[in-house]
Each structure stands twice: as structure tokens, then as C-alpha cells.
mmCIF file of N, CA and C in Angstrom:
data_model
loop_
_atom_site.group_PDB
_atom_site.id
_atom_site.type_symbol
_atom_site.label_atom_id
_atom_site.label_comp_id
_atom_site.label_asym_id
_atom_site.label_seq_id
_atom_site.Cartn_x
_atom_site.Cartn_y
_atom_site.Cartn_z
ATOM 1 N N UNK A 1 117.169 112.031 86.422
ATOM 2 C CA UNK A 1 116.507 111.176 87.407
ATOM 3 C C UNK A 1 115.363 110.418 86.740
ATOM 4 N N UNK A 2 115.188 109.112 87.075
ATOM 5 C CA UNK A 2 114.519 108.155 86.308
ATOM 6 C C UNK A 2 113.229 107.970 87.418
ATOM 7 N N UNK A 3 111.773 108.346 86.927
ATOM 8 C CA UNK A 3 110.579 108.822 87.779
ATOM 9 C C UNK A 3 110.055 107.244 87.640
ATOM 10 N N UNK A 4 110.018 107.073 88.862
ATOM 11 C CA UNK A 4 108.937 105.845 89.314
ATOM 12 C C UNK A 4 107.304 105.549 88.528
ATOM 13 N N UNK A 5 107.100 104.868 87.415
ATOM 14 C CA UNK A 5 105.708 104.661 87.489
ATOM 15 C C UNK A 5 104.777 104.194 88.013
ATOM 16 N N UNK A 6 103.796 105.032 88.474
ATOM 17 C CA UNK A 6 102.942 104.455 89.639
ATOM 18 C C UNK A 6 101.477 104.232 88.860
ATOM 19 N N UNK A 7 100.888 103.606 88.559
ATOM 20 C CA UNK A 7 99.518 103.455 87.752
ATOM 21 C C UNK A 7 98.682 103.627 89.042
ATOM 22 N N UNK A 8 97.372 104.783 89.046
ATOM 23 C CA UNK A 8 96.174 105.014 89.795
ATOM 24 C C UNK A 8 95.234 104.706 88.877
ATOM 25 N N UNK A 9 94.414 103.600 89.605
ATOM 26 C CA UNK A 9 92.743 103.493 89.207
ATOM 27 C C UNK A 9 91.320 104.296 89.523
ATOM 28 N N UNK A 10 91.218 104.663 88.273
ATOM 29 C CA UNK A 10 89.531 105.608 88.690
ATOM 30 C C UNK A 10 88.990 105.024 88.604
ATOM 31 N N UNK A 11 88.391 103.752 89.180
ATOM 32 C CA UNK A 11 87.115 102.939 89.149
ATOM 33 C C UNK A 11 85.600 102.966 89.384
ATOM 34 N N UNK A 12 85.341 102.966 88.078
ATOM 35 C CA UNK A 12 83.922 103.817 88.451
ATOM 36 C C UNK A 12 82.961 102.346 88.088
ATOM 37 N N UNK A 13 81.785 101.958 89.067
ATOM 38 C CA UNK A 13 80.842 100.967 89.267
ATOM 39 C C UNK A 13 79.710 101.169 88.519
ATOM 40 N N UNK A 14 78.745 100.257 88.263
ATOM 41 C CA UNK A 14 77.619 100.562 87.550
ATOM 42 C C UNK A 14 77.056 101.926 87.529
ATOM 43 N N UNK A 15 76.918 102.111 88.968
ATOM 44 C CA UNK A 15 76.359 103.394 89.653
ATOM 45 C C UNK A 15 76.874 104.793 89.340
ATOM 46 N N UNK A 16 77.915 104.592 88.931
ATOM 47 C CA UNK A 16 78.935 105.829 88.384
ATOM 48 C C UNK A 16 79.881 106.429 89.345
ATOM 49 N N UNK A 17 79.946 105.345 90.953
ATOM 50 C CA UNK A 17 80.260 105.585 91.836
ATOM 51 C C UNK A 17 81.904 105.922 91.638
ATOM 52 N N UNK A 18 82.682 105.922 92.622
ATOM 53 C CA UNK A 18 84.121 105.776 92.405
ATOM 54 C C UNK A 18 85.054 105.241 93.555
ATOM 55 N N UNK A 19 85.910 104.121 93.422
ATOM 56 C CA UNK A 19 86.443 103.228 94.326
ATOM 57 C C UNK A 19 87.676 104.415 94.593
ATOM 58 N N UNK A 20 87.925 104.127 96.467
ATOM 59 C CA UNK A 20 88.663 104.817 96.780
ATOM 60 C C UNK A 20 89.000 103.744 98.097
ATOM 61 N N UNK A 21 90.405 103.862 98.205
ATOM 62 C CA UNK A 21 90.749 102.875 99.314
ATOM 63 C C UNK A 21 91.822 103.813 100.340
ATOM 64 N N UNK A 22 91.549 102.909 102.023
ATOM 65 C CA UNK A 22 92.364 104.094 103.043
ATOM 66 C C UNK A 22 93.720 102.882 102.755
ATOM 67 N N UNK A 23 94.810 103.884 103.422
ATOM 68 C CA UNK A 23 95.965 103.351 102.948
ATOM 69 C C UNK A 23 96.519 102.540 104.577
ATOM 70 N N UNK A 24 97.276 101.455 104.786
ATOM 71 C CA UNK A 24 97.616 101.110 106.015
ATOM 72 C C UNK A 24 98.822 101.187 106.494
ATOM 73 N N UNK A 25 99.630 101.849 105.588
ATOM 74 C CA UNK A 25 100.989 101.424 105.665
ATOM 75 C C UNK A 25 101.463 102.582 107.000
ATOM 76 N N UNK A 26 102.737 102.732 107.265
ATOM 77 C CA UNK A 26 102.890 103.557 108.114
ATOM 78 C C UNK A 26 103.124 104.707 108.049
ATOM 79 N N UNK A 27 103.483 104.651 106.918
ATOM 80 C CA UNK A 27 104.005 106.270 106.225
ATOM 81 C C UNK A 27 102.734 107.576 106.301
ATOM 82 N N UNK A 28 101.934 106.585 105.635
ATOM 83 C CA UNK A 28 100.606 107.330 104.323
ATOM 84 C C UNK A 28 99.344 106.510 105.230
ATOM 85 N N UNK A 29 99.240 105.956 106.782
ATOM 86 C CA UNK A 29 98.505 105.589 107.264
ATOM 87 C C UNK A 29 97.425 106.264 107.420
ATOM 88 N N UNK A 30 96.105 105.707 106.692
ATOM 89 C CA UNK A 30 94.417 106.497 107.222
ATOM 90 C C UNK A 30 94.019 107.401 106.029
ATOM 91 N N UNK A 31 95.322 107.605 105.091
ATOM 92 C CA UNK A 31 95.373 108.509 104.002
ATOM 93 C C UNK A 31 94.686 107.838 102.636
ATOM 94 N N UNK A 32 93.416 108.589 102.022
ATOM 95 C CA UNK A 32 93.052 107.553 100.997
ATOM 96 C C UNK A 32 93.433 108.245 99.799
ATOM 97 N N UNK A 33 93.230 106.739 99.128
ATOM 98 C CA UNK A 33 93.895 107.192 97.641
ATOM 99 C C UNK A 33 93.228 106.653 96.725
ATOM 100 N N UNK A 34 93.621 106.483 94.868
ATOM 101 C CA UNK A 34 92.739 105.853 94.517
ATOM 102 C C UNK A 34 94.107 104.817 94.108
ATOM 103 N N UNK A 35 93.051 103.389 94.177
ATOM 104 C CA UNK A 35 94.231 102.083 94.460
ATOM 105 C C UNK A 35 95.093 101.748 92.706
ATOM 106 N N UNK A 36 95.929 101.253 93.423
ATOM 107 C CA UNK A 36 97.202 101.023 92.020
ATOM 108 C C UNK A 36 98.234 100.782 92.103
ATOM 109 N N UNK A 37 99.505 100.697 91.897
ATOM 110 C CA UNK A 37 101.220 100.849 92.343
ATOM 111 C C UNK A 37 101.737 100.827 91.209
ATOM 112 N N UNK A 38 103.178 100.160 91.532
ATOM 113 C CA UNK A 38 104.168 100.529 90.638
ATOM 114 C C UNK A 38 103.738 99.548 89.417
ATOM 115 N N UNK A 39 104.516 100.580 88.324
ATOM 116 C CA UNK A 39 104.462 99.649 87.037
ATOM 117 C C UNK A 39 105.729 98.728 87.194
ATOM 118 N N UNK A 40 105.961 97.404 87.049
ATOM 119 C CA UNK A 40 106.395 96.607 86.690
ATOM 120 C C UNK A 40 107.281 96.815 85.192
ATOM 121 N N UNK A 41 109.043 96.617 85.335
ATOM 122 C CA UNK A 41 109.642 96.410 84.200
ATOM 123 C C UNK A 41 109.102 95.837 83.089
ATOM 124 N N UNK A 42 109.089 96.371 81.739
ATOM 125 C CA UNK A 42 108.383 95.551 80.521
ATOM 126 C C UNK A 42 106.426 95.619 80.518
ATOM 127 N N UNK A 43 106.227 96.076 81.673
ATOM 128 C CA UNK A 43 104.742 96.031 81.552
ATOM 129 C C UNK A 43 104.212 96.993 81.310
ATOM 130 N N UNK A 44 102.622 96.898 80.352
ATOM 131 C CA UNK A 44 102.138 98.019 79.743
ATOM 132 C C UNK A 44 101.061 98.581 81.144
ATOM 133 N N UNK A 45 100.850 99.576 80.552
ATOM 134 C CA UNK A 45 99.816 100.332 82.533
ATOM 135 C C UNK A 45 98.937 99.641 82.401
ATOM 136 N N UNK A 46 98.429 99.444 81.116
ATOM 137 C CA UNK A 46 96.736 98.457 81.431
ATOM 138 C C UNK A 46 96.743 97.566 82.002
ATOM 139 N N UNK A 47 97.864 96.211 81.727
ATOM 140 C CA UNK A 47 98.422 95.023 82.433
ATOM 141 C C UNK A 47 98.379 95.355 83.593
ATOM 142 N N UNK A 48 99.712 96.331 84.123
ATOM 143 C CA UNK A 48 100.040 96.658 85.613
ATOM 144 C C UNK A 48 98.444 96.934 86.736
ATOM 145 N N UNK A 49 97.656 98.050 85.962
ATOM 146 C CA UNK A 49 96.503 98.222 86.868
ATOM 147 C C UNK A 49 95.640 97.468 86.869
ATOM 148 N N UNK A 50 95.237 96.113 86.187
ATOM 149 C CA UNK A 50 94.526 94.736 86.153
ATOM 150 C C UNK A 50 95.280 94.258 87.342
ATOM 151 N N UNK A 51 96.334 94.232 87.069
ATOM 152 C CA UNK A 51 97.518 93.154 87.951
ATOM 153 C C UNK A 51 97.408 93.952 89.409
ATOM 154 N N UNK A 52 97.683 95.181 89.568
ATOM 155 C CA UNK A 52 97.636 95.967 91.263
ATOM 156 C C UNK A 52 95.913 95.465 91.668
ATOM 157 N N UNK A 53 95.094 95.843 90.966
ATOM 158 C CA UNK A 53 94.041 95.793 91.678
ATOM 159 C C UNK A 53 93.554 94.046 91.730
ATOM 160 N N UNK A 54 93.677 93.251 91.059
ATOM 161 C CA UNK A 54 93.635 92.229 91.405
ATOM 162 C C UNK A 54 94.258 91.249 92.729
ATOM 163 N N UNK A 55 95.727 92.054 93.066
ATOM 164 C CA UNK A 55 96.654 91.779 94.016
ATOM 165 C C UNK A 55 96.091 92.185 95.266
ATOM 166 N N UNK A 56 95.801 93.944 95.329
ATOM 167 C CA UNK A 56 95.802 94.693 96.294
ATOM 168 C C UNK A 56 93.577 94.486 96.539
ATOM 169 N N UNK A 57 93.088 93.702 95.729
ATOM 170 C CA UNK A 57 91.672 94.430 95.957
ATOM 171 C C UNK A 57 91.068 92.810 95.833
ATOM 172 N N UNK A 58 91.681 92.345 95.134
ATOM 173 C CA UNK A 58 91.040 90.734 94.371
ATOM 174 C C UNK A 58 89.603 90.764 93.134
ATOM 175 N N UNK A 59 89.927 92.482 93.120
ATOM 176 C CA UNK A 59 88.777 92.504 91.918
ATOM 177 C C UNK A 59 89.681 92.535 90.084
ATOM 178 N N UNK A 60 88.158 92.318 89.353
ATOM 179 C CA UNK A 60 88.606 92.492 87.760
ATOM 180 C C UNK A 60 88.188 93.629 87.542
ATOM 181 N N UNK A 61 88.934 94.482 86.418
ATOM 182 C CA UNK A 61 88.873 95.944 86.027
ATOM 183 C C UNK A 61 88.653 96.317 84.465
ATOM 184 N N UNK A 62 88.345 96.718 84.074
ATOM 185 C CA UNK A 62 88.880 96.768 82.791
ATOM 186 C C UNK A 62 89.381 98.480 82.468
ATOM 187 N N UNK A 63 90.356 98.344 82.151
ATOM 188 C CA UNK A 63 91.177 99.888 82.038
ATOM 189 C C UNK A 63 90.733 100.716 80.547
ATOM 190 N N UNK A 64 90.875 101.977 80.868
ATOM 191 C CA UNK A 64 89.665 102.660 79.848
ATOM 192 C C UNK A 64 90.896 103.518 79.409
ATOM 193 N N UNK A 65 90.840 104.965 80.064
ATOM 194 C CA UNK A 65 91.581 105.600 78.738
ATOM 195 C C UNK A 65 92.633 106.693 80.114
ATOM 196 N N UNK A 66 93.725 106.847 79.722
ATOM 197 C CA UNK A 66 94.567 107.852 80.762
ATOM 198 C C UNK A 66 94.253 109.012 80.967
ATOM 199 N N UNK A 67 93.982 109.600 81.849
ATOM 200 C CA UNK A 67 92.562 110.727 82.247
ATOM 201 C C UNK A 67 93.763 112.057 82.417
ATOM 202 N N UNK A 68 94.579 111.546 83.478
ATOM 203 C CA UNK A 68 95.464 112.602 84.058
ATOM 204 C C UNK A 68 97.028 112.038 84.415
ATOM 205 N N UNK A 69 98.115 112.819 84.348
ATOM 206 C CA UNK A 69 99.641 112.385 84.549
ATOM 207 C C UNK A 69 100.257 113.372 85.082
ATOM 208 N N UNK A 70 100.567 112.946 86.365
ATOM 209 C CA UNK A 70 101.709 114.047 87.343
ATOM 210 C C UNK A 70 102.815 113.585 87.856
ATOM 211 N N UNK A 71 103.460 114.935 88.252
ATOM 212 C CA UNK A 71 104.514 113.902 88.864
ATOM 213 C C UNK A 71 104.905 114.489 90.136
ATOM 214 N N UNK A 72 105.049 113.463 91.182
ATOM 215 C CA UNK A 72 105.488 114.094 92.864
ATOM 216 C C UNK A 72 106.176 112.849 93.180
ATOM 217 N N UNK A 73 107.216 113.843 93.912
ATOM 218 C CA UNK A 73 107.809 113.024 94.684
ATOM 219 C C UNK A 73 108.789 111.905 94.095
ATOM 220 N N UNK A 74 109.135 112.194 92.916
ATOM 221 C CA UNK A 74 109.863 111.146 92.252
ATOM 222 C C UNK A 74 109.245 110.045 91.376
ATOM 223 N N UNK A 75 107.762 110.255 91.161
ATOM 224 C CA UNK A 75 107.173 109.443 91.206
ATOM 225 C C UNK A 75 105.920 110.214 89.825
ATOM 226 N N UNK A 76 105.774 109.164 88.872
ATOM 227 C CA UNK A 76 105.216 109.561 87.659
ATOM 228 C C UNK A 76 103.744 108.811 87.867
ATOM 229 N N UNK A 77 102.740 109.909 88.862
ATOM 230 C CA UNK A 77 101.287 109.107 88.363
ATOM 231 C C UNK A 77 100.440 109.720 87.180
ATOM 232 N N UNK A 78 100.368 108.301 87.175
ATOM 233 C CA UNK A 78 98.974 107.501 85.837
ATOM 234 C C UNK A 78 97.717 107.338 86.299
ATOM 235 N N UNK A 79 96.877 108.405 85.996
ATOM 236 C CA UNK A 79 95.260 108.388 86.790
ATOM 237 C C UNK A 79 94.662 107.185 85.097
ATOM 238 N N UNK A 80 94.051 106.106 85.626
ATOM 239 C CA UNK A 80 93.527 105.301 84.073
ATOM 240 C C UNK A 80 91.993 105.100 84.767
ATOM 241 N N UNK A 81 91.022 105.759 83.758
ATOM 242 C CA UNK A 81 89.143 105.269 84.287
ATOM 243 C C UNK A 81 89.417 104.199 83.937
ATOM 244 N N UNK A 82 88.916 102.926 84.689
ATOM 245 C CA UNK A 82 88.836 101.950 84.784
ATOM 246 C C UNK A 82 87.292 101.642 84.947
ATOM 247 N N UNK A 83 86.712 100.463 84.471
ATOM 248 C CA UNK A 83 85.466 99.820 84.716
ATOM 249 C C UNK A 83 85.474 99.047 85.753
ATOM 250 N N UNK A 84 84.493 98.873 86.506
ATOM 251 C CA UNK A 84 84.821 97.346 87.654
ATOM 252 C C UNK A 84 83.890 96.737 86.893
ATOM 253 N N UNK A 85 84.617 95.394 86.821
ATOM 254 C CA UNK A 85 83.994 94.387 86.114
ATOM 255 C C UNK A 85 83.209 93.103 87.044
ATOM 256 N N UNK A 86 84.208 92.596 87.989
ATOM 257 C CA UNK A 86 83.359 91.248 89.170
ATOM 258 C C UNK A 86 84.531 91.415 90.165
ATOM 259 N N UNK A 87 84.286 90.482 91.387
ATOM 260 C CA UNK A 87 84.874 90.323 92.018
ATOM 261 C C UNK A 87 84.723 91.335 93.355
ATOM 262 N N UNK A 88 84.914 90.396 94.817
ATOM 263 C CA UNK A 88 84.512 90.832 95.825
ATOM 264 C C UNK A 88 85.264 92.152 96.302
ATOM 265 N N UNK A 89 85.663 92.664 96.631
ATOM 266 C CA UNK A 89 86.679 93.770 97.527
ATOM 267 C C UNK A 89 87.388 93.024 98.643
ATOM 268 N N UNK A 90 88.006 92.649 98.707
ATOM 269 C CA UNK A 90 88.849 92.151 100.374
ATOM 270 C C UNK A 90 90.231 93.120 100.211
ATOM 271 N N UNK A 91 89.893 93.310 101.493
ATOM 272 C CA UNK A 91 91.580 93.924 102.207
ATOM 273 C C UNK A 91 92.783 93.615 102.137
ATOM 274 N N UNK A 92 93.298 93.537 101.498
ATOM 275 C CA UNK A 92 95.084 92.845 102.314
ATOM 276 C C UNK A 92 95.854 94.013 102.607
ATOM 277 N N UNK A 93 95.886 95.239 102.135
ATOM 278 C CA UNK A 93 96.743 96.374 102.259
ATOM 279 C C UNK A 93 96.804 97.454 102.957
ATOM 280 N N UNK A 94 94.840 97.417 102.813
ATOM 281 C CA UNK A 94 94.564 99.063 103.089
ATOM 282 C C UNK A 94 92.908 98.271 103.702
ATOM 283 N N UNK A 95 93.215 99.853 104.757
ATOM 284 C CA UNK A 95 92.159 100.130 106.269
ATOM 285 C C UNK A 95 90.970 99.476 105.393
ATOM 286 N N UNK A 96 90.290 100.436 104.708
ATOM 287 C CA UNK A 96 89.219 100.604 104.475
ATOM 288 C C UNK A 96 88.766 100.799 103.036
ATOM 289 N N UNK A 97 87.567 100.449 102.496
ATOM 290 C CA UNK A 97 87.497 101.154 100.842
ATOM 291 C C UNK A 97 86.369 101.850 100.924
ATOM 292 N N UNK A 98 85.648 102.525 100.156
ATOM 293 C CA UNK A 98 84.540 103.472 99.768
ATOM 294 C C UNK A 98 84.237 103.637 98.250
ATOM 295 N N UNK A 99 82.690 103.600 97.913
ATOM 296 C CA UNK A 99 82.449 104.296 96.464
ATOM 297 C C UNK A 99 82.053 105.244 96.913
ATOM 298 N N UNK A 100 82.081 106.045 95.974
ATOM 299 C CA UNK A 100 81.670 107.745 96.488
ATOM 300 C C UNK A 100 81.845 108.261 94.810
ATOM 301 N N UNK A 101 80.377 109.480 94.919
ATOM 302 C CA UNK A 101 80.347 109.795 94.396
ATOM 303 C C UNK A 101 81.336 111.313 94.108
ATOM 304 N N UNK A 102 81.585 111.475 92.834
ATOM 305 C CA UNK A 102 82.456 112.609 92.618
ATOM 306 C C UNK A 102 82.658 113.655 93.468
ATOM 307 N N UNK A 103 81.238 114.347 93.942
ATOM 308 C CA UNK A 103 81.445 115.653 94.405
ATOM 309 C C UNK A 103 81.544 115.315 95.771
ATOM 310 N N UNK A 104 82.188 114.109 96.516
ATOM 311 C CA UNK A 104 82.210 113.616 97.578
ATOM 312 C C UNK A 104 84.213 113.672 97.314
ATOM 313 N N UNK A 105 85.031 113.231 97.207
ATOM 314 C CA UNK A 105 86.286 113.276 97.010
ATOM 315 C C UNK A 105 86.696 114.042 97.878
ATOM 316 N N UNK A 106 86.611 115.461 98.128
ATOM 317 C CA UNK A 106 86.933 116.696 98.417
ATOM 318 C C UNK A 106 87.037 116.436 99.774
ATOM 319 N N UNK A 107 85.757 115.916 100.267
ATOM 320 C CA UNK A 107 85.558 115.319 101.668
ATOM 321 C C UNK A 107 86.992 114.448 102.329
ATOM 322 N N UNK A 108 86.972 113.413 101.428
ATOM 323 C CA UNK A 108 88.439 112.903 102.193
ATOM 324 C C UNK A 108 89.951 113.220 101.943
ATOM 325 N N UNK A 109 90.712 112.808 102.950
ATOM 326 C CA UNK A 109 91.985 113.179 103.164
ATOM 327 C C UNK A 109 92.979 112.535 102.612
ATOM 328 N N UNK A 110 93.186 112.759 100.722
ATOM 329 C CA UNK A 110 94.021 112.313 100.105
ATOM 330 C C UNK A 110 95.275 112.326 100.131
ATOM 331 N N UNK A 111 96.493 111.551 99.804
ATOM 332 C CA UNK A 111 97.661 111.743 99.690
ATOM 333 C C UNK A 111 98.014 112.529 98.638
ATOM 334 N N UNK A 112 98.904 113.670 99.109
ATOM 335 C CA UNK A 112 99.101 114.860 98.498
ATOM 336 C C UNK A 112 99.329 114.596 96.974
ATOM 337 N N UNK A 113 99.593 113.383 96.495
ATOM 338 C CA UNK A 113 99.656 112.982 95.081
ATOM 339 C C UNK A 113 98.567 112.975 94.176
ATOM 340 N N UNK A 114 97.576 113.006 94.755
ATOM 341 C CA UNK A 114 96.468 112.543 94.544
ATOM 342 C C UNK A 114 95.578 114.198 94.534
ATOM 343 N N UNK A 115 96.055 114.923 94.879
ATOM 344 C CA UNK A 115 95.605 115.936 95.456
ATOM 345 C C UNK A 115 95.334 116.858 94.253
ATOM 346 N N UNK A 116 96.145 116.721 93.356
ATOM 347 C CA UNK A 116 96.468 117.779 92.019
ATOM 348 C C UNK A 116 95.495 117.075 90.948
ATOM 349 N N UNK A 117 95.216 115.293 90.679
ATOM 350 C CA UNK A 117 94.514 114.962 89.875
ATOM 351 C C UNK A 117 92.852 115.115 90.558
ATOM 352 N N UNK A 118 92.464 115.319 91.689
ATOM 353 C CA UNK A 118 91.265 115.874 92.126
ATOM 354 C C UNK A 118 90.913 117.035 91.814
ATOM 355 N N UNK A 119 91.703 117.885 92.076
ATOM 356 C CA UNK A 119 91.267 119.768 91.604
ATOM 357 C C UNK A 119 90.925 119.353 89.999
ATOM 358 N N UNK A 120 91.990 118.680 89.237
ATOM 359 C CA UNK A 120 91.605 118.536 87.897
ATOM 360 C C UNK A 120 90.020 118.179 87.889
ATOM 361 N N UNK A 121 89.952 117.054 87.920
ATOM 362 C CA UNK A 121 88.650 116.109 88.516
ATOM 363 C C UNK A 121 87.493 116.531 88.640
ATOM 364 N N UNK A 122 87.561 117.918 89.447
ATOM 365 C CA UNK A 122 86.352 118.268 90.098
ATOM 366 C C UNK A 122 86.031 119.826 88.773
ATOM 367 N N UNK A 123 86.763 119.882 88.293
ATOM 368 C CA UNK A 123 86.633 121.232 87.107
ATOM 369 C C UNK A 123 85.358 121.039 86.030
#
């Protein structure tokens, strides 16, 4: 079976904060995550997570180093620290966004994917 690549952004702000967005879709509705999607045929993850968060957020990123790699659900995530570089936050996808600091995570109600690179996270 051939696992879906999904690239996740750890975006951490001057502040050392960390971008986290609620999800809108119907499935995974109200559920936050940290923002990203599929990798694209031929594309490298750094490309792809410039390219998702630019799409899904309208911000610039700059991608740092691959932190954590799991796999659920058919699906191969790529946790990458990312820098935020400019650019406003607007919606097109998802409810809501948040920075939050680390020992704040725990607090919200991640998608279970997300769930295994947090326990890491918080160690």
C-alpha cells in the first residue's frame, strides 16, 4: 500500500509562539491541527509546505528541519519547524487559527494524527 504524503507545519513566530489552525471541513470539523496537505507528485516537502501554507493561510514560511514522521490512516505525516516569515493569516479552509504557546497544545482537540507528534512534542 502506497501511504499518502501529507506535509504538517510547526510554525513557530518571532515570539516562539506556534500556528495552529481549526479545521472546517465536515469530516475533521472544529478539530485543530497544525496546517499543511498533501505532497504533490515530483515535489520536494519544503516546496509542498511553502505551497499549502501559502494556498491554505496566504502566508510565507520558511521550512527548517523534519522534527517528526508517522503514519495513520494511510497517510505518511511530515511534522517540518517552519519559520513564519510575512504575510497576513486569512481563512479560506479552516474555522479559526491560534499561536499558542507549547505547553498550551494539550489544551486543544487535535486530530488523532496529530495526536502522537504532540506526546512527542511535549517530552
Amino acid at each position: 500500500m502506497n501511504l499518502i504524503e501529507v506535509v504538517c507545519g510547526v510554525v513557530n513566530n518571532s515570539e516562539n509562539r506556534i500556528l495552529i489552525t481549526q479545521r472546517g471541513d465536515k469530516i475533521n470539523k472544529y478539530k485543530w491541527e497544525f496546517p499543511g496537505g498533501k505532497v504533490n507528485k515530483g515535489e520536494n516537502i519544503n516546496d509542498s509546505i511553502k505551497r499549502e501554507l501559502k494556498e491554505e493561510l496566504g502566508i510565507d514560511i520558511i521550512p527548517r528541519d523534519v522534527i517528526f514522521q508517522n503514519t495513520y490512516n494511510g497517510l505518511k505525516l511530515i511534522f517540518i519547524s517552519c519559520t513564519y516569515n510575512k504575510g497576513k493569516i486569512l481563512l479560506s479552509e479552516h474555522l479559526d487559527f491560534k499561536w499558542v504557546n507549547q505547553n498550551e497544545l494539550k489544551n486543544f482537540d487535535f486530530l488523532e494524527g496529530d495526536m502522537e507528534f504532540i506526546k512527542q512534542f511535549e517530552k
